[in-house]
Amino acid sequence: MTSRLRHSILFALLALLCGQSPAAGLSKPNIVLILADDLGYGDLSCYGATKVSTPRIDRLAKEGMRFTDAHSASAVCSPTRYGILTGRYPWRHPALAYGVLAHDAPMSIGPDEPTIARLLKSAGYATACVGKWHLGWGNPKPDWNAELHPAPVDAGFDYYFGMPNANTMEPLVFIENRRVVGLDPSDPIRVLGNTKMEGGTAARVTHGEIDSQHVAKARAWLRQHQADAPVRPFFLYLPLVSIHAPQLANARFKGMNQVGIRGEFLAEHDWAVGEILDELDRLGLREDTLVVYSSDNGGLDAGQFKPVGGCFKNYGHSMNGVLRGMKSDAWEGGHRVPMIVRWPGHTPPGAVSDALVSLNDLFVTFASVGGVELPPERPTDSKDITPVLKAPGATARDFAHHASYQGIIALREGD
């Protein structure tokens, strides 16, 4: 009998003796953060979209709390992700004050910088990131043909699998922990700018398979965690690539929804979210798990990513609802995003909150629900929104900052 099997049997026996399922009675909740990519305020049917159907995300909204005034710290990708993981406004970081990180940018998170993964890990949580990273690799530049140092596993995550950057950037490969998956050493990767790659043929990834693989790896990690340590809480960060350009969904979603390739990718995205929710149910984890769903910024409806642009003109679908602007803008369409939270026993099912919240607030909020003592250098850019999660009429902050792609700072305050 293996050591792993002995531990699994021991945990199961202890749970039976206590008259509980293995996941029941956790002193700290599990935490799952699902982050969409470029999904706008008007892209979900539970936020008023009429040309698309997102039934599985709608189900999450019915079971939890839907926010109407949630904002990302930036109108583009890398800065928002930095803000979520560190609780700091990205304009405080010299490489993230504007734009996004290039394919060969070094790791943006410092070796001693507090991240929510590091804090939760110090409090006994198992931690995993599965999906798009886009916060830099290596130092001073990544060597895709060798072990990558630093990597997400140096930012507080026990396990990492996913795309190194945006799915419009090379190398279009998967990385597991520190190495490119499936790389043939005799065919090394040579990246020539953001969008050109030579070599690495066996490691190359097909667009339509990216989030399917992310979902499969996330589900496998959840199952393995429950087999190894069912009474240990976990933090799973799942930043999906959907629905970022070029919006090439898996073939099985072809023709779904009424907004062309964006509709197909929205269907795949909804499926991906539902698969994770279903896995939590299968493992008996629903009641012990805080689930947060949001997007890194607003949707993009412009001609630079043809044929992605023209969604409203061609199909009548307003991906950012009635909001002015889009991804990259300081206007609300760039940073006002959907946000749904399900926390059984805490968030009232079907509740709607108009409270102003920032995705940066997840840093302190996750620390709070995880019973983590914040370090003295705790960022001041994050607020604890647990009072809001328990009472839709509560408030947590009076204002929030947002940055555009060009580094223009906007302030959200009042009505």
CSV table of C-alpha atoms in Angstrom, one decimal:
chain,number,residue,atom,x,y,z
A,1,MET,CA,0.0,0.0,0.0
A,2,THR,CA,1.4,3.4,-1.0
A,3,SER,CA,1.9,6.2,1.5
A,4,ARG,CA,-0.6,8.3,-0.5
A,5,LEU,CA,-3.3,5.6,-0.4
A,6,ARG,CA,-2.7,5.1,3.4
A,7,HIS,CA,-3.2,8.9,4.0
A,8,SER,CA,-6.4,8.9,1.9
A,9,ILE,CA,-7.9,5.9,3.8
A,10,LEU,CA,-6.9,7.5,7.1
A,11,PHE,CA,-8.7,10.8,6.2
A,12,ALA,CA,-11.8,9.0,5.0
A,13,LEU,CA,-12.0,6.9,8.2
A,14,LEU,CA,-11.6,10.0,10.4
A,15,ALA,CA,-14.4,11.7,8.5
A,16,LEU,CA,-16.7,8.6,8.9
A,17,LEU,CA,-15.9,8.5,12.6
A,18,CYS,CA,-17.0,12.1,12.9
A,19,GLY,CA,-20.2,11.4,11.0
A,20,GLN,CA,-19.3,13.8,8.1
A,21,SER,CA,-18.4,13.7,4.5
A,22,PRO,CA,-14.6,14.3,4.0
A,23,ALA,CA,-15.2,17.9,2.9
A,24,ALA,CA,-17.7,18.8,5.6
A,25,GLY,CA,-16.8,20.9,8.6
A,26,LEU,CA,-13.8,22.7,7.3
A,27,SER,CA,-12.7,25.4,9.7
A,28,LYS,CA,-11.7,27.6,6.7
A,29,PRO,CA,-13.6,27.7,3.4
A,30,ASN,CA,-12.1,26.5,0.2
A,31,ILE,CA,-11.7,29.4,-2.3
A,32,VAL,CA,-12.1,29.2,-6.1
A,33,LEU,CA,-11.5,32.3,-8.2
A,34,ILE,CA,-12.6,32.0,-11.9
A,35,LEU,CA,-11.4,34.9,-14.0
A,36,ALA,CA,-12.7,35.5,-17.5
A,37,ASP,CA,-10.6,37.3,-20.1
A,38,ASP,CA,-12.0,40.3,-21.9
A,39,LEU,CA,-15.6,39.5,-20.9
A,40,GLY,CA,-17.7,42.6,-20.8
A,41,TYR,CA,-20.5,43.8,-18.5
A,42,GLY,CA,-23.1,42.9,-21.2
A,43,ASP,CA,-21.8,39.5,-22.2
A,44,LEU,CA,-23.8,37.3,-19.8
A,45,SER,CA,-27.5,36.6,-19.9
A,46,CYS,CA,-27.7,37.2,-16.2
A,47,TYR,CA,-26.5,40.7,-16.9
A,48,GLY,CA,-29.1,41.4,-19.5
A,49,ALA,CA,-27.6,39.9,-22.7
A,50,THR,CA,-30.3,38.8,-25.1
A,51,LYS,CA,-28.3,37.4,-28.0
A,52,VAL,CA,-26.3,34.9,-25.9
A,53,SER,CA,-27.2,32.3,-23.3
A,54,THR,CA,-25.0,31.5,-20.4
A,55,PRO,CA,-27.1,29.1,-18.3
A,56,ARG,CA,-24.3,27.8,-16.1
A,57,ILE,CA,-23.1,31.2,-15.1
A,58,ASP,CA,-26.7,32.3,-14.6
A,59,ARG,CA,-27.1,29.4,-12.2
A,60,LEU,CA,-24.2,30.7,-10.2
A,61,ALA,CA,-25.8,34.1,-10.0
A,62,LYS,CA,-29.1,32.5,-8.8
A,63,GLU,CA,-27.2,30.6,-6.1
A,64,GLY,CA,-25.1,33.6,-5.0
A,65,MET,CA,-24.8,37.3,-5.2
A,66,ARG,CA,-24.5,39.4,-8.4
A,67,PHE,CA,-22.6,42.7,-8.3
A,68,THR,CA,-23.6,45.6,-10.5
A,69,ASP,CA,-20.7,48.0,-9.6
A,70,ALA,CA,-17.6,45.9,-9.6
A,71,HIS,CA,-14.4,47.2,-11.3
A,72,SER,CA,-11.0,45.9,-12.4
A,73,ALA,CA,-8.0,48.0,-11.4
A,74,SER,CA,-7.0,48.3,-15.0
A,75,ALA,CA,-8.7,48.1,-18.4
A,76,VAL,CA,-6.2,45.5,-19.6
A,77,CYS,CA,-4.9,42.2,-18.6
A,78,SER,CA,-1.6,42.0,-16.8
A,79,PRO,CA,-2.1,45.0,-14.5
A,80,THR,CA,-5.5,43.7,-13.3
A,81,ARG,CA,-4.1,40.3,-12.5
A,82,TYR,CA,-1.3,41.9,-10.5
A,83,GLY,CA,-3.8,43.8,-8.5
A,84,ILE,CA,-5.9,40.7,-7.7
A,85,LEU,CA,-2.9,38.7,-6.5
A,86,THR,CA,-1.1,41.5,-4.6
A,87,GLY,CA,-4.0,43.9,-3.6
A,88,ARG,CA,-1.9,46.8,-5.0
A,89,TYR,CA,-3.0,49.2,-7.6
A,90,PRO,CA,-0.9,48.2,-10.7
A,91,TRP,CA,0.2,51.8,-11.4
A,92,ARG,CA,2.4,51.4,-8.3
A,93,HIS,CA,4.5,48.9,-10.3
A,94,PRO,CA,6.9,50.5,-12.8
A,95,ALA,CA,6.2,47.8,-15.4
A,96,LEU,CA,2.4,47.8,-15.1
A,97,ALA,CA,1.5,51.5,-15.0
A,98,TYR,CA,0.3,51.2,-18.6
A,99,GLY,CA,0.1,48.6,-21.3
A,100,VAL,CA,0.5,44.9,-20.8
A,101,LEU,CA,3.6,42.7,-20.3
A,102,ALA,CA,5.4,41.5,-23.4
A,103,HIS,CA,6.0,37.8,-24.1
A,104,ASP,CA,9.5,38.0,-22.7
A,105,ALA,CA,8.9,40.2,-19.7
A,106,PRO,CA,10.4,39.1,-16.4
A,107,MET,CA,8.3,38.0,-13.4
A,108,SER,CA,6.5,41.1,-12.1
A,109,ILE,CA,5.9,39.8,-8.6
A,110,GLY,CA,8.9,40.2,-6.3
A,111,PRO,CA,10.4,37.3,-4.4
A,112,ASP,CA,9.2,38.6,-1.1
A,113,GLU,CA,6.1,40.5,-2.2
A,114,PRO,CA,2.9,39.4,-0.4
A,115,THR,CA,0.5,37.6,-2.7
A,116,ILE,CA,-2.8,36.1,-1.7
A,117,ALA,CA,-1.5,32.6,-2.6
A,118,ARG,CA,1.5,33.1,-0.3
A,119,LEU,CA,-0.6,34.3,2.6
A,120,LEU,CA,-3.2,31.5,2.2
A,121,LYS,CA,-0.4,28.9,1.8
A,122,SER,CA,1.2,30.2,5.1
A,123,ALA,CA,-2.2,29.6,6.7
A,124,GLY,CA,-2.3,25.9,5.6
A,125,TYR,CA,-4.1,26.2,2.3
A,126,ALA,CA,-3.1,24.1,-0.7
A,127,THR,CA,-2.8,26.5,-3.7
A,128,ALA,CA,-3.0,26.1,-7.4
A,129,CYS,CA,-3.1,28.3,-10.5
A,130,VAL,CA,-4.5,26.7,-13.7
A,131,GLY,CA,-4.8,29.0,-16.7
A,132,LYS,CA,-3.3,32.2,-18.3
A,133,TRP,CA,-0.6,33.8,-16.2
A,134,HIS,CA,0.7,36.8,-18.1
A,135,LEU,CA,2.6,38.3,-15.2
A,136,GLY,CA,6.1,37.6,-16.5
A,137,TRP,CA,8.5,34.7,-16.4
A,138,GLY,CA,12.1,34.3,-15.4
A,139,ASN,CA,14.6,37.0,-14.7
A,140,PRO,CA,15.7,39.0,-16.7
A,141,LYS,CA,14.0,37.0,-19.5
A,142,PRO,CA,12.4,33.6,-19.8
A,143,ASP,CA,14.3,30.7,-21.3
A,144,TRP,CA,11.5,28.5,-22.7
A,145,ASN,CA,13.8,25.6,-23.3
A,146,ALA,CA,14.9,25.3,-19.6
A,147,GLU,CA,13.4,25.4,-16.1
A,148,LEU,CA,11.7,28.7,-15.6
A,149,HIS,CA,12.8,30.7,-12.5
A,150,PRO,CA,10.9,32.5,-11.2
A,151,ALA,CA,7.5,31.1,-12.1
A,152,PRO,CA,4.0,31.1,-10.5
A,153,VAL,CA,5.2,28.3,-8.2
A,154,ASP,CA,7.5,31.0,-6.7
A,155,ALA,CA,4.6,33.4,-6.1
A,156,GLY,CA,2.8,31.1,-3.6
A,157,PHE,CA,1.3,28.4,-5.8
A,158,ASP,CA,2.0,24.8,-5.1
A,159,TYR,CA,1.0,23.9,-8.6
A,160,TYR,CA,0.8,25.6,-11.9
A,161,PHE,CA,-0.5,24.6,-15.4
A,162,GLY,CA,-1.5,26.9,-18.2
A,163,MET,CA,-0.6,29.4,-20.9
A,164,PRO,CA,2.3,31.7,-20.1
A,165,ASN,CA,0.7,34.8,-21.6
A,166,ALA,CA,-2.2,35.9,-23.8
A,167,ASN,CA,-3.3,33.4,-26.5
A,168,THR,CA,-2.3,36.0,-29.1
A,169,MET,CA,1.3,35.8,-27.9
A,170,GLU,CA,4.1,33.3,-28.6
A,171,PRO,CA,5.0,30.8,-27.4
A,172,LEU,CA,1.6,29.3,-27.7
A,173,VAL,CA,2.4,26.4,-25.3
A,174,PHE,CA,1.4,25.0,-21.9
A,175,ILE,CA,3.7,25.2,-19.0
A,176,GLU,CA,3.5,22.9,-16.0
A,177,ASN,CA,5.2,24.2,-12.9
A,178,ARG,CA,8.5,25.2,-14.4
A,179,ARG,CA,8.7,23.6,-17.9
A,180,VAL,CA,7.0,23.7,-21.3
A,181,VAL,CA,4.8,20.7,-21.7
A,182,GLY,CA,5.8,18.2,-24.4
A,183,LEU,CA,8.9,20.1,-25.6
A,184,ASP,CA,11.4,18.1,-27.7
A,185,PRO,CA,14.9,19.2,-26.7
A,186,SER,CA,16.1,18.6,-30.2
A,187,ASP,CA,13.6,21.2,-31.5
A,188,PRO,CA,14.0,24.2,-29.2
A,189,ILE,CA,11.6,27.1,-29.1
A,190,ARG,CA,12.8,30.3,-30.7
A,191,VAL,CA,10.4,33.3,-30.1
A,192,LEU,CA,10.8,36.2,-32.5
A,193,GLY,CA,8.7,38.9,-31.0
A,194,ASN,CA,5.2,38.7,-29.5
A,195,THR,CA,3.6,36.9,-32.5
A,196,LYS,CA,6.2,34.7,-34.2
A,197,MET,CA,7.7,31.4,-33.0
A,198,GLU,CA,10.0,28.8,-34.6
A,199,GLY,CA,10.7,25.3,-33.3
A,200,GLY,CA,8.9,23.7,-30.4
A,201,THR,CA,6.6,21.9,-32.8
A,202,ALA,CA,5.6,19.1,-30.5
A,203,ALA,CA,4.7,21.6,-27.7
A,204,ARG,CA,2.5,23.9,-29.7
A,205,VAL,CA,-1.1,24.2,-28.6
A,206,THR,CA,-4.2,24.4,-30.8
A,207,HIS,CA,-6.5,27.4,-30.0
A,208,GLY,CA,-9.7,25.4,-29.6
A,209,GLU,CA,-8.2,23.1,-27.0
A,210,ILE,CA,-6.8,25.7,-24.6
A,211,ASP,CA,-9.6,26.0,-22.1
A,212,SER,CA,-10.6,22.4,-22.4
A,213,GLN,CA,-7.2,21.5,-21.1
A,214,HIS,CA,-7.4,24.2,-18.4
A,215,VAL,CA,-10.7,22.7,-17.2
A,216,ALA,CA,-9.3,19.1,-17.3
A,217,LYS,CA,-6.3,20.0,-15.3
A,218,ALA,CA,-8.3,22.0,-12.7
A,219,ARG,CA,-10.7,19.2,-12.2
A,220,ALA,CA,-7.8,16.7,-11.9
A,221,TRP,CA,-6.1,18.9,-9.3
A,222,LEU,CA,-9.3,19.1,-7.3
A,223,ARG,CA,-9.8,15.4,-7.3
A,224,GLN,CA,-6.2,14.7,-6.4
A,225,HIS,CA,-6.4,17.2,-3.6
A,226,GLN,CA,-9.5,15.5,-2.2
A,227,ALA,CA,-7.8,12.2,-2.4
A,228,ASP,CA,-4.6,13.4,-0.7
A,229,ALA,CA,-5.8,15.9,1.9
A,230,PRO,CA,-9.6,16.2,2.1
A,231,VAL,CA,-9.6,18.2,5.3
A,232,ARG,CA,-7.1,20.7,4.1
A,233,PRO,CA,-8.6,23.9,2.6
A,234,PHE,CA,-7.5,24.9,-0.9
A,235,PHE,CA,-7.3,28.0,-3.1
A,236,LEU,CA,-7.7,27.4,-6.8
A,237,TYR,CA,-7.1,30.4,-9.2
A,238,LEU,CA,-8.5,29.6,-12.6
A,239,PRO,CA,-7.8,32.4,-15.1
A,240,LEU,CA,-9.4,31.2,-18.4
A,241,VAL,CA,-8.3,32.4,-21.8
A,242,SER,CA,-11.9,32.7,-23.0
A,243,ILE,CA,-13.1,35.0,-24.4
A,244,HIS,CA,-9.9,36.8,-25.5
A,245,ALA,CA,-9.2,37.3,-29.2
A,246,PRO,CA,-8.8,35.5,-31.6
A,247,GLN,CA,-12.0,33.9,-30.1
A,248,LEU,CA,-11.5,30.4,-31.6
A,249,ALA,CA,-13.7,28.1,-29.6
A,250,ASN,CA,-13.6,24.3,-29.6
A,251,ALA,CA,-15.4,22.9,-32.7
A,252,ARG,CA,-18.2,21.4,-30.6
A,253,PHE,CA,-19.5,24.9,-29.8
A,254,LYS,CA,-19.8,26.0,-33.4
A,255,GLY,CA,-23.0,27.8,-34.2
A,256,MET,CA,-24.0,28.3,-30.5
A,257,ASN,CA,-25.5,31.7,-29.5
A,258,GLN,CA,-26.3,34.4,-32.0
A,259,VAL,CA,-23.2,36.6,-32.1
A,260,GLY,CA,-20.7,34.7,-34.4
A,261,ILE,CA,-17.4,33.5,-33.1
A,262,ARG,CA,-17.7,35.6,-29.9
A,263,GLY,CA,-21.0,33.7,-29.1
A,264,GLU,CA,-19.3,30.4,-29.7
A,265,PHE,CA,-16.5,31.3,-27.3
A,266,LEU,CA,-19.0,32.5,-24.8
A,267,ALA,CA,-20.7,29.1,-25.0
A,268,GLU,CA,-17.4,27.4,-24.3
A,269,HIS,CA,-16.6,29.8,-21.5
A,270,ASP,CA,-20.0,29.1,-19.9
A,271,TRP,CA,-19.3,25.4,-20.2
A,272,ALA,CA,-15.9,25.7,-18.6
A,273,VAL,CA,-17.3,27.5,-15.6
A,274,GLY,CA,-20.1,24.9,-15.3
A,275,GLU,CA,-17.6,22.1,-15.4
A,276,ILE,CA,-15.8,23.5,-12.3
A,277,LEU,CA,-19.0,24.0,-10.4
A,278,ASP,CA,-20.1,20.5,-11.3
A,279,GLU,CA,-16.8,19.1,-10.1
A,280,LEU,CA,-17.2,20.9,-6.7
A,281,ASP,CA,-20.7,19.3,-6.4
A,282,ARG,CA,-19.4,15.8,-7.4
A,283,LEU,CA,-16.7,16.1,-4.7
A,284,GLY,CA,-19.2,17.3,-2.0
A,285,LEU,CA,-17.4,20.7,-1.8
A,286,ARG,CA,-20.2,23.1,-2.6
A,287,GLU,CA,-21.1,24.0,1.0
A,288,ASP,CA,-17.5,24.5,2.0
A,289,THR,CA,-16.4,26.6,-1.0
A,290,LEU,CA,-16.4,30.3,-1.7
A,291,VAL,CA,-16.6,30.8,-5.4
A,292,VAL,CA,-15.9,34.2,-7.1
A,293,TYR,CA,-16.4,34.8,-10.8
A,294,SER,CA,-15.3,37.9,-12.7
A,295,SER,CA,-13.4,39.3,-15.7
A,296,ASP,CA,-10.1,41.0,-16.0
A,297,ASN,CA,-11.5,44.0,-17.9
A,298,GLY,CA,-14.3,45.0,-20.3
A,299,GLY,CA,-15.0,43.5,-23.7
A,300,LEU,CA,-13.3,44.6,-27.0
A,301,ASP,CA,-15.4,45.4,-30.0
A,302,ALA,CA,-12.9,47.0,-32.4
A,303,GLY,CA,-11.5,46.3,-35.8
A,304,GLN,CA,-7.9,45.6,-34.8
A,305,PHE,CA,-8.8,41.9,-34.2
A,306,LYS,CA,-10.9,41.2,-37.3
A,307,PRO,CA,-13.3,39.4,-37.5
A,308,VAL,CA,-13.7,39.9,-33.7
A,309,GLY,CA,-14.7,43.5,-34.1
A,310,GLY,CA,-18.2,44.6,-35.2
A,311,CYS,CA,-20.1,42.5,-32.7
A,312,PHE,CA,-22.7,45.2,-32.2
A,313,LYS,CA,-22.8,46.3,-35.8
A,314,ASN,CA,-23.2,42.7,-37.2
A,315,TYR,CA,-25.2,41.0,-34.4
A,316,GLY,CA,-26.7,43.7,-32.2
A,317,HIS,CA,-24.8,42.4,-29.2
A,318,SER,CA,-23.4,45.1,-26.9
A,319,MET,CA,-20.7,43.3,-25.0
A,320,ASN,CA,-20.3,46.1,-22.4
A,321,GLY,CA,-24.0,46.8,-22.1
A,322,VAL,CA,-25.0,50.5,-22.0
A,323,LEU,CA,-21.5,51.5,-20.8
A,324,ARG,CA,-19.3,53.9,-22.7
A,325,GLY,CA,-16.0,52.5,-23.9
A,326,MET,CA,-14.4,49.1,-24.1
A,327,LYS,CA,-11.3,47.2,-23.1
A,328,SER,CA,-8.2,49.5,-22.7
A,329,ASP,CA,-10.4,52.6,-22.0
A,330,ALA,CA,-10.6,54.7,-18.8
A,331,TRP,CA,-14.4,54.9,-19.5
A,332,GLU,CA,-16.6,52.4,-17.6
A,333,GLY,CA,-16.8,49.9,-20.5
A,334,GLY,CA,-13.1,49.3,-20.0
A,335,HIS,CA,-13.2,48.3,-16.3
A,336,ARG,CA,-16.7,47.8,-15.0
A,337,VAL,CA,-17.1,44.0,-15.0
A,338,PRO,CA,-19.5,41.2,-14.0
A,339,MET,CA,-18.8,39.7,-10.6
A,340,ILE,CA,-20.7,36.9,-8.9
A,341,VAL,CA,-20.0,35.4,-5.5
A,342,ARG,CA,-21.4,32.2,-4.1
A,343,TRP,CA,-20.6,31.4,-0.5
A,344,PRO,CA,-23.2,29.0,1.0
A,345,GLY,CA,-24.5,30.0,4.4
A,346,HIS,CA,-23.2,33.6,3.9
A,347,THR,CA,-24.3,35.1,0.6
A,348,PRO,CA,-28.1,35.2,0.2
A,349,PRO,CA,-29.1,33.3,-3.0
A,350,GLY,CA,-30.2,35.5,-5.8
A,351,ALA,CA,-29.0,38.7,-4.1
A,352,VAL,CA,-27.9,41.7,-6.1
A,353,SER,CA,-25.5,44.2,-4.6
A,354,ASP,CA,-25.0,47.8,-5.9
A,355,ALA,CA,-21.9,48.2,-3.6
A,356,LEU,CA,-18.8,49.6,-5.2
A,357,VAL,CA,-16.1,46.9,-5.2
A,358,SER,CA,-12.7,46.5,-6.8
A,359,LEU,CA,-11.1,43.2,-7.9
A,360,ASN,CA,-8.2,44.3,-5.7
A,361,ASP,CA,-10.5,43.8,-2.8
A,362,LEU,CA,-10.2,40.0,-3.2
A,363,PHE,CA,-6.8,40.1,-1.7
A,364,VAL,CA,-7.9,41.3,1.8
A,365,THR,CA,-11.2,39.5,1.5
A,366,PHE,CA,-9.7,36.1,0.8
A,367,ALA,CA,-7.2,36.7,3.7
A,368,SER,CA,-10.1,37.5,6.0
A,369,VAL,CA,-12.2,34.4,5.2
A,370,GLY,CA,-9.0,32.3,5.3
A,371,GLY,CA,-8.1,33.5,8.8
A,372,VAL,CA,-4.8,35.0,7.6
A,373,GLU,CA,-3.1,37.7,9.6
A,374,LEU,CA,-2.0,40.3,7.1
A,375,PRO,CA,1.7,41.3,7.1
A,376,PRO,CA,2.6,44.8,8.5
A,377,GLU,CA,3.2,46.0,4.9
A,378,ARG,CA,-0.4,45.1,3.9
A,379,PRO,CA,-1.4,47.0,0.8
A,380,THR,CA,-3.8,49.9,1.4
A,381,ASP,CA,-5.5,49.4,-2.0
A,382,SER,CA,-7.6,46.4,-1.0
A,383,LYS,CA,-10.8,46.4,1.2
A,384,ASP,CA,-12.5,43.6,3.1
A,385,ILE,CA,-15.8,43.0,1.4
A,386,THR,CA,-17.0,40.2,3.6
A,387,PRO,CA,-19.7,42.5,5.1
A,388,VAL,CA,-21.1,43.1,1.6
A,389,LEU,CA,-21.1,39.4,0.9
A,390,LYS,CA,-23.4,38.8,3.9
A,391,ALA,CA,-25.6,41.8,3.4
A,392,PRO,CA,-26.3,43.2,-0.1
A,393,GLY,CA,-27.0,46.7,1.3
A,394,ALA,CA,-23.6,47.0,3.0
A,395,THR,CA,-20.7,49.0,1.6
A,396,ALA,CA,-16.9,48.5,1.7
A,397,ARG,CA,-15.3,51.4,-0.1
A,398,ASP,CA,-16.1,55.0,-1.2
A,399,PHE,CA,-14.0,55.2,-4.3
A,400,ALA,CA,-11.8,53.1,-6.6
A,401,HIS,CA,-9.0,53.8,-9.0
A,402,HIS,CA,-8.8,52.5,-12.6
A,403,ALA,CA,-6.1,52.8,-15.2
A,404,SER,CA,-6.4,52.7,-19.0
A,405,TYR,CA,-4.1,51.0,-21.4
A,406,GLN,CA,-2.3,54.3,-21.9
A,407,GLY,CA,-1.9,54.8,-18.1
A,408,ILE,CA,-4.8,57.4,-17.7
A,409,ILE,CA,-6.1,57.2,-14.2
A,410,ALA,CA,-9.8,57.4,-13.5
A,411,LEU,CA,-11.6,57.7,-10.2
A,412,ARG,CA,-14.9,56.0,-9.4
A,413,GLU,CA,-16.7,57.8,-6.6
A,414,GLY,CA,-20.3,58.4,-5.6
A,415,ASP,CA,-23.3,57.9,-7.8
